[in-house]
CSV table of N, CA and C in Angstrom, one decimal:
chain,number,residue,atom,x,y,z
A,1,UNK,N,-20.7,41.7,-9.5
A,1,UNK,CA,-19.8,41.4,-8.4
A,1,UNK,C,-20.4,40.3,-7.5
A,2,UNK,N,-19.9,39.4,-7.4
A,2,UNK,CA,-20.4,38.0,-6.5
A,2,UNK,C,-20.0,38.0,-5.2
A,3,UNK,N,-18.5,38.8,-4.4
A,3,UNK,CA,-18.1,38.5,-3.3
A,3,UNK,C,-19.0,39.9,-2.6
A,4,UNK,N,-19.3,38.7,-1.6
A,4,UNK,CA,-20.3,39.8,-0.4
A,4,UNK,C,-19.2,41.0,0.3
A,5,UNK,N,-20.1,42.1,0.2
A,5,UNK,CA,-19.5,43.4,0.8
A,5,UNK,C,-20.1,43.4,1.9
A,6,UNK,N,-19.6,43.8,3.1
A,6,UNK,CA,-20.2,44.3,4.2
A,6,UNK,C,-19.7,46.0,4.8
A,7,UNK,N,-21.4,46.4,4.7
A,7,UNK,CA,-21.3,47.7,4.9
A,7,UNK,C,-21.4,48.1,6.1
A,8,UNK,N,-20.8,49.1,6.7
A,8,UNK,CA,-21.8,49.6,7.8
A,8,UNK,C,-22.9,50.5,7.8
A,9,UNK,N,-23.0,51.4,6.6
A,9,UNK,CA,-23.6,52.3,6.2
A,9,UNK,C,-24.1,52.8,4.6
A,10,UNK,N,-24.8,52.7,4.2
A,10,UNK,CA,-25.1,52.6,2.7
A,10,UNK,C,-26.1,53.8,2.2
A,11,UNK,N,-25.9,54.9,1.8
A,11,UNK,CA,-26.9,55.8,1.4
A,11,UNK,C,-26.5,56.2,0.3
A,12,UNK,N,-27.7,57.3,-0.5
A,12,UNK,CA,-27.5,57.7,-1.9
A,12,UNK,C,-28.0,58.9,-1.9
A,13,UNK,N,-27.5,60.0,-2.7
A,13,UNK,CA,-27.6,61.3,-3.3
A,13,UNK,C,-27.7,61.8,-4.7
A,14,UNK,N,-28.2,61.0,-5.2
A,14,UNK,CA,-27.6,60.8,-6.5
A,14,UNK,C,-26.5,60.2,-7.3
A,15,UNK,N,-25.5,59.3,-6.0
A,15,UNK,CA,-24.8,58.9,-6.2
A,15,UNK,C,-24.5,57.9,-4.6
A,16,UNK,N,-24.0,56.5,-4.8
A,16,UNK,CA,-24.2,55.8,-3.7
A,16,UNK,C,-23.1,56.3,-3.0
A,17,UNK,N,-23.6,56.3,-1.2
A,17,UNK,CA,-22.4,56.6,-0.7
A,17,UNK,C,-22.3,55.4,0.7
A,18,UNK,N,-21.1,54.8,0.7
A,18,UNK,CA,-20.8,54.0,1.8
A,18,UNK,C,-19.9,54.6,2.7
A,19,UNK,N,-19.7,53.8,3.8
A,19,UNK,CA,-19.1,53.8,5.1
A,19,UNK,C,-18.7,52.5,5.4
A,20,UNK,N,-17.8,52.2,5.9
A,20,UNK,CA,-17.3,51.4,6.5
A,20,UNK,C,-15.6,51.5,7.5
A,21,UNK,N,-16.6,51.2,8.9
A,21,UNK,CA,-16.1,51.1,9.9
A,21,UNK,C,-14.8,49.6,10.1
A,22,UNK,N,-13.6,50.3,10.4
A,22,UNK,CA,-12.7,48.9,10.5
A,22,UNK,C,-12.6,48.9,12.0
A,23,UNK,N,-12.3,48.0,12.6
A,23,UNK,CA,-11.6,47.7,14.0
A,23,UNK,C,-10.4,47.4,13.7
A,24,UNK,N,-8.9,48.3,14.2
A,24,UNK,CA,-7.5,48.2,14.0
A,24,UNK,C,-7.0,47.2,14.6
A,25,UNK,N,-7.6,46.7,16.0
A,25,UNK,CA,-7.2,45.9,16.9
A,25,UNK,C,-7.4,44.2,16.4
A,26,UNK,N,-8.5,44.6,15.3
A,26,UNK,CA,-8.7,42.6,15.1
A,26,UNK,C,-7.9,41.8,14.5
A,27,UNK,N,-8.0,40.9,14.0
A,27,UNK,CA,-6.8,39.8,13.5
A,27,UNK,C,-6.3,40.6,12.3
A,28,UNK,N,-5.3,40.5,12.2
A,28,UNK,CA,-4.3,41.5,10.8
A,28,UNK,C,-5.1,41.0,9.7
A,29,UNK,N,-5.5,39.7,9.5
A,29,UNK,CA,-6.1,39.1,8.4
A,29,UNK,C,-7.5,39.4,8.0
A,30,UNK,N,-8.0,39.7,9.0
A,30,UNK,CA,-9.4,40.1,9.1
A,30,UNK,C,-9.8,41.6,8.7
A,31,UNK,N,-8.9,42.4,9.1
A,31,UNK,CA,-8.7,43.6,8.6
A,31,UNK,C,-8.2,43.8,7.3
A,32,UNK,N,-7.2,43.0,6.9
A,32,UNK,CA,-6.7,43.4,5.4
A,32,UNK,C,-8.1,42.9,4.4
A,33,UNK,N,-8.8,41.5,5.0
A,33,UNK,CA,-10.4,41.3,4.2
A,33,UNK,C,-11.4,42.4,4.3
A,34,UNK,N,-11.2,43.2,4.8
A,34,UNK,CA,-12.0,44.2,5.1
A,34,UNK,C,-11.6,45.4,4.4
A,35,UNK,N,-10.5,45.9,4.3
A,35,UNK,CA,-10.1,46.6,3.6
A,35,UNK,C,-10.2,46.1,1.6
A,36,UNK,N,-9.6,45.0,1.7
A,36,UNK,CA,-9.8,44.5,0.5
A,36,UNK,C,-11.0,44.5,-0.3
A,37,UNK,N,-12.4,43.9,0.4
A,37,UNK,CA,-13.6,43.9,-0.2
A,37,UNK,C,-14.0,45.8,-0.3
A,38,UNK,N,-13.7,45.8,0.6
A,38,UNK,CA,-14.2,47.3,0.4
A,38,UNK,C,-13.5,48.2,-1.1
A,39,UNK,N,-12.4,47.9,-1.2
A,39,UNK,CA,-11.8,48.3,-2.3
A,39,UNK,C,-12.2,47.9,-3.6
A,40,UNK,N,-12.8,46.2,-3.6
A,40,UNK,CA,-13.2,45.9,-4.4
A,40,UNK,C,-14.4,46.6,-5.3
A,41,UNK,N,-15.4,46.8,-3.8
A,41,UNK,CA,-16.6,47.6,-4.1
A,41,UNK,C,-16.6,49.0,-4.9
A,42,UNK,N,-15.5,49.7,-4.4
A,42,UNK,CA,-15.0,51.0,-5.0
A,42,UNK,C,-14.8,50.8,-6.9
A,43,UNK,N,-13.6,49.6,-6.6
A,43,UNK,CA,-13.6,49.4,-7.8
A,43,UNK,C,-14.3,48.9,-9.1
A,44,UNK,N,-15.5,48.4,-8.9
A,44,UNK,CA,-16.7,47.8,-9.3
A,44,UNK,C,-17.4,49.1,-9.2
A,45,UNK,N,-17.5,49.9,-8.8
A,45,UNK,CA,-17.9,51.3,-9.1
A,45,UNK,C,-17.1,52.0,-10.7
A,46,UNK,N,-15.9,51.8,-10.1
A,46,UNK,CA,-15.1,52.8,-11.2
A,46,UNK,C,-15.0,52.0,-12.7
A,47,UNK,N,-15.0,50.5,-12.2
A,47,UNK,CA,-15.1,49.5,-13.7
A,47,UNK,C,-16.2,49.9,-14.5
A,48,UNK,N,-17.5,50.0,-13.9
A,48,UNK,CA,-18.6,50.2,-14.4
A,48,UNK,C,-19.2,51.6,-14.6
A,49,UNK,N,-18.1,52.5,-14.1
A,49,UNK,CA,-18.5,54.4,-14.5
A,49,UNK,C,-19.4,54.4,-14.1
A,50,UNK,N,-19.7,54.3,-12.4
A,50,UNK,CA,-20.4,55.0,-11.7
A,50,UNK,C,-19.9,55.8,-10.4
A,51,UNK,N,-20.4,57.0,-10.4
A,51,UNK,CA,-19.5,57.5,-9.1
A,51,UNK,C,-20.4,57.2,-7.8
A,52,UNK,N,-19.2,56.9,-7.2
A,52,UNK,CA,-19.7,56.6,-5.4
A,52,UNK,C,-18.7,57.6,-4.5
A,53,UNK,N,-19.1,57.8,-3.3
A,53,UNK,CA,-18.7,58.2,-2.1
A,53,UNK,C,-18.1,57.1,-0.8
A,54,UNK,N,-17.4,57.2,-0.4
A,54,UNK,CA,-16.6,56.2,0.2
A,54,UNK,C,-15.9,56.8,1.4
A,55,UNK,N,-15.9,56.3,2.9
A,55,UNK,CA,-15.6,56.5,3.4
A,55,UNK,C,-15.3,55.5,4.7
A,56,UNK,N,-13.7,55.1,4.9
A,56,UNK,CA,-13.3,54.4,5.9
A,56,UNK,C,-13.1,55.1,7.7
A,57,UNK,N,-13.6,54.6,8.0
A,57,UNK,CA,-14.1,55.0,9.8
A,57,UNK,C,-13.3,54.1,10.6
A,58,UNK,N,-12.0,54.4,11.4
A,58,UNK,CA,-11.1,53.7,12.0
A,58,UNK,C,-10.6,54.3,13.1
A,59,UNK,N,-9.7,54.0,14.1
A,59,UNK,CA,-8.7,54.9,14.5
A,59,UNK,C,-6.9,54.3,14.3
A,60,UNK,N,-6.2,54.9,14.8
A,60,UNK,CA,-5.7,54.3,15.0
A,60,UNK,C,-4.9,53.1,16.0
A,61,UNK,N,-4.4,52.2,15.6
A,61,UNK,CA,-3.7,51.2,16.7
A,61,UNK,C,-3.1,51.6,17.4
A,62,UNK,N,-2.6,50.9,18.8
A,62,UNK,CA,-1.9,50.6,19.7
A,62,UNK,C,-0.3,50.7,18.8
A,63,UNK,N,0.7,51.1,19.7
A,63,UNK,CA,1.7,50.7,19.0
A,63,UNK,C,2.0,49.0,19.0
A,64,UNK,N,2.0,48.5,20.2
A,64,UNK,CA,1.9,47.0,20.3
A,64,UNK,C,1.7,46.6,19.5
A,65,UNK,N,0.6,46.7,18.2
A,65,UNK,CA,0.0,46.0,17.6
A,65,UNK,C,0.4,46.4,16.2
A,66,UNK,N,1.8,46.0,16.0
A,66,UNK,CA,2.6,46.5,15.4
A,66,UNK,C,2.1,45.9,13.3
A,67,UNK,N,1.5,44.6,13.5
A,67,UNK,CA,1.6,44.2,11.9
A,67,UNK,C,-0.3,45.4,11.7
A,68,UNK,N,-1.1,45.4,13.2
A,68,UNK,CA,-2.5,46.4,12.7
A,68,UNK,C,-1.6,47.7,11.9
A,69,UNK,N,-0.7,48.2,12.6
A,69,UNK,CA,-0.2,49.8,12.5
A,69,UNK,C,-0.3,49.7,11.0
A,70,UNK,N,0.6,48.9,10.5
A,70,UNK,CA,1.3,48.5,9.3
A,70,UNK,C,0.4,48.7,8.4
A,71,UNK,N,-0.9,48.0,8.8
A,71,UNK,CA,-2.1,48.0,7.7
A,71,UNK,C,-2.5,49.2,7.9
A,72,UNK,N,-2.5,49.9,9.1
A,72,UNK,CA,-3.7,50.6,9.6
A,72,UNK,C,-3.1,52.1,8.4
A,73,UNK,N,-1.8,51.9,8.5
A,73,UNK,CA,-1.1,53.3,7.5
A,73,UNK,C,-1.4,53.5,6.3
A,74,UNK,N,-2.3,52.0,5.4
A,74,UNK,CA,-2.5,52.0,4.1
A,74,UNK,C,-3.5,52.9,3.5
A,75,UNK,N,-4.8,52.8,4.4
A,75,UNK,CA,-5.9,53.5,3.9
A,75,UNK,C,-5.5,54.9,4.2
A,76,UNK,N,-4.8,55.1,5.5
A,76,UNK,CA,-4.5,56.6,6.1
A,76,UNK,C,-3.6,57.3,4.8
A,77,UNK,N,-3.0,56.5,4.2
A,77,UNK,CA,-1.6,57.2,3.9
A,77,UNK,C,-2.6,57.4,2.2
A,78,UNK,N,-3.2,56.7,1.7
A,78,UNK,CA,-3.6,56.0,0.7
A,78,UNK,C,-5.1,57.1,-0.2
A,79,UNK,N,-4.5,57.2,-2.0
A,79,UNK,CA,-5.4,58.2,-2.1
A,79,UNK,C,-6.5,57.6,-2.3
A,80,UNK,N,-6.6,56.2,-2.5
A,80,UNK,CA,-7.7,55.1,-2.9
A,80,UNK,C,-9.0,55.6,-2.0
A,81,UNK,N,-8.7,55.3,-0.9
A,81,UNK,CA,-9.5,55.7,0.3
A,81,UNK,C,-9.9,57.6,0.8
A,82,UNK,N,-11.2,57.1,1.4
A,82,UNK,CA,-11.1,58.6,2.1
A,82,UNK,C,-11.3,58.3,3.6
A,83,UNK,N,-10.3,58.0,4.3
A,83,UNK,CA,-9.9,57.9,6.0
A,83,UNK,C,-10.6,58.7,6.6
A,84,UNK,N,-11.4,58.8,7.5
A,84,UNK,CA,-11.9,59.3,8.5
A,84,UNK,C,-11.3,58.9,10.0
A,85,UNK,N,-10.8,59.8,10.9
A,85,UNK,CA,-10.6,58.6,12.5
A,85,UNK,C,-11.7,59.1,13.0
A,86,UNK,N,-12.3,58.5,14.2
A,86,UNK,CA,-13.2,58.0,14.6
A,86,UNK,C,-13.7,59.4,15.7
A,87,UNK,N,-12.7,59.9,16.2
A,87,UNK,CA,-12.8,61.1,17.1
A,87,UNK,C,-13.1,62.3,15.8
A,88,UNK,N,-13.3,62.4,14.2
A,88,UNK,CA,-13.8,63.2,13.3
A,88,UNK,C,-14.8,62.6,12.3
A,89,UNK,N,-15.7,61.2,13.2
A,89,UNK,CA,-16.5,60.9,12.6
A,89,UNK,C,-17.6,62.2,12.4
A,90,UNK,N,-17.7,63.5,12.7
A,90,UNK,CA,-18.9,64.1,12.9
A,90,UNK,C,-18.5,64.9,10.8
A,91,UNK,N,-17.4,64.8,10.3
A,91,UNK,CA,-16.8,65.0,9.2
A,91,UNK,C,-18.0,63.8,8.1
A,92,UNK,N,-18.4,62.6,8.4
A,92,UNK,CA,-19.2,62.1,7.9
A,92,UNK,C,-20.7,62.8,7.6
A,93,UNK,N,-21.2,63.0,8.7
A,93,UNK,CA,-21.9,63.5,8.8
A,93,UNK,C,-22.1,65.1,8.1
A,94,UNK,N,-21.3,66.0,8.4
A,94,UNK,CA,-21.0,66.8,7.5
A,94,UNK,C,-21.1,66.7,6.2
A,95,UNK,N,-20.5,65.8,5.4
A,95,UNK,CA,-21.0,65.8,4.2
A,95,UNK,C,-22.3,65.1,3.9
A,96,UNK,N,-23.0,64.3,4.4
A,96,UNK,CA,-24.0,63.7,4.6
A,96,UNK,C,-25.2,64.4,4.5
A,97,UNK,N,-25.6,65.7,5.4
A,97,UNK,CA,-26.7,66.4,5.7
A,97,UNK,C,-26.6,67.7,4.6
A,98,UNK,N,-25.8,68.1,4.2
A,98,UNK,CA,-25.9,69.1,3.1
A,98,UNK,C,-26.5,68.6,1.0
A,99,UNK,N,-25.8,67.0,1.1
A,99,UNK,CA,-26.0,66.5,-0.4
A,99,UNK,C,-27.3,65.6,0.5
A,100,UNK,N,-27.9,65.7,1.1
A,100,UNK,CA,-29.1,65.1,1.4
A,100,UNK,C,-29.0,63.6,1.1
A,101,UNK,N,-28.2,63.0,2.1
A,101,UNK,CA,-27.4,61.6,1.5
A,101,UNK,C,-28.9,60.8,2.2
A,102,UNK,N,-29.7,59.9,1.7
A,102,UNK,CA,-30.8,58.7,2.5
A,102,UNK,C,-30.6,57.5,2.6
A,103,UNK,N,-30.7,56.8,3.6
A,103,UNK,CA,-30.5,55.5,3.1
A,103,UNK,C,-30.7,54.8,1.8
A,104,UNK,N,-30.1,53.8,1.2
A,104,UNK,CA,-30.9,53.7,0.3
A,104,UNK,C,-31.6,52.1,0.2
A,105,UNK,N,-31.9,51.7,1.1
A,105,UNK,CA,-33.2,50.7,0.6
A,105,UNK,C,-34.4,51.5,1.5
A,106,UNK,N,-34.2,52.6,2.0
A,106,UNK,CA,-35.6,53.3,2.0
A,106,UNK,C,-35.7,54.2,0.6
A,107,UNK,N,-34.7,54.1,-0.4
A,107,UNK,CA,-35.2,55.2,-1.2
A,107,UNK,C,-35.2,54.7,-2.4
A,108,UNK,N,-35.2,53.1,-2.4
A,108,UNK,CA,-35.1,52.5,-3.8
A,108,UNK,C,-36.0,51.3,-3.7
A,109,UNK,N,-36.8,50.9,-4.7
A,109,UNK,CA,-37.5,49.6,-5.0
A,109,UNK,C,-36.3,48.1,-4.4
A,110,UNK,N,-36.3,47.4,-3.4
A,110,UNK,CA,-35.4,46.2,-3.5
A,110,UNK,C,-35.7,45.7,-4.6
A,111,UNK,N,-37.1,45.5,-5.3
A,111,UNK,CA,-36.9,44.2,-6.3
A,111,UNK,C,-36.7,44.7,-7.5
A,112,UNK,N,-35.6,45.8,-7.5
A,112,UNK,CA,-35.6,46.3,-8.8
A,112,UNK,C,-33.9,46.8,-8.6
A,113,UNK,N,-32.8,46.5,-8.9
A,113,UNK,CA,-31.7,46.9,-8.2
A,113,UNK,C,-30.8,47.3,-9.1
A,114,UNK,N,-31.4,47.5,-10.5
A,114,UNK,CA,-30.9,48.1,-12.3
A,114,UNK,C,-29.9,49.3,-12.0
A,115,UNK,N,-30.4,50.2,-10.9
A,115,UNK,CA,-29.1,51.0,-10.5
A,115,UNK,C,-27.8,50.9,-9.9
A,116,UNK,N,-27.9,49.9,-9.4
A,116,UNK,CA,-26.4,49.3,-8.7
A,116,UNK,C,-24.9,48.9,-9.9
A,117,UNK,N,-24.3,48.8,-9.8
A,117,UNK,CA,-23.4,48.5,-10.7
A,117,UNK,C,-22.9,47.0,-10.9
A,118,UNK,N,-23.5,46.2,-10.1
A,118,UNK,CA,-23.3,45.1,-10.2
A,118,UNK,C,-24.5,43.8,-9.9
């Protein structure tokens, strides 16, 4: 995979687990790239038969901000994703501390990165 992911959170348990935090309020465009790459990542997991952990950290929009809402419903409504809002971020964490989730470039060689899937 060549296009850059941006994580907010990156750990491993035997299996990699991300996070990624969206802002509802920012440019519609900027959000759907954010959603997008991150989907990508998923799926560069599942191309290559590795299992990962995944989870989107959001709340919801303003009504105002009517084309965010629009987006904001996709991951929520969506089985692709596993939605978290932001007032049940401690649900993260929850699964985190039980599968002994670590960061993972404290728990892997960087100049060796044979486990990744891409």
């Amino acid at each position: 995979m060549l296009v850059p992911v941006k994580v907010d959170l990156i750990g491993k348990n035997g299996i990699d687990v991300f996070v990624q935090s969206i802002e509802m309020t920012s440019n519609q465009n900027q959000i759907i790239n954010e959603i997008s790459t991150f989907y990508l990542l998923k799926d560069t997991y599942k191309r290559n038969k590795k299992e990962c952990k995944d989870f989107i950290l959001s709340q919801e929009p303003p009504k105002e901000y009517k084309k965010q809402h629009e987006i904001w419903n996709q991951p929520v409504e969506s089985q692709q994703f596993n939605y978290v809002d932001v007032t049940e971020s401690e649900k993260i964490i929850e699964y985190a501390e039980p599968h002994n989730v670590k960061s993972i470039f404290g728990s892997i060689d960087q100049s060796n990165y044979d486990g990744l899937p891409f």
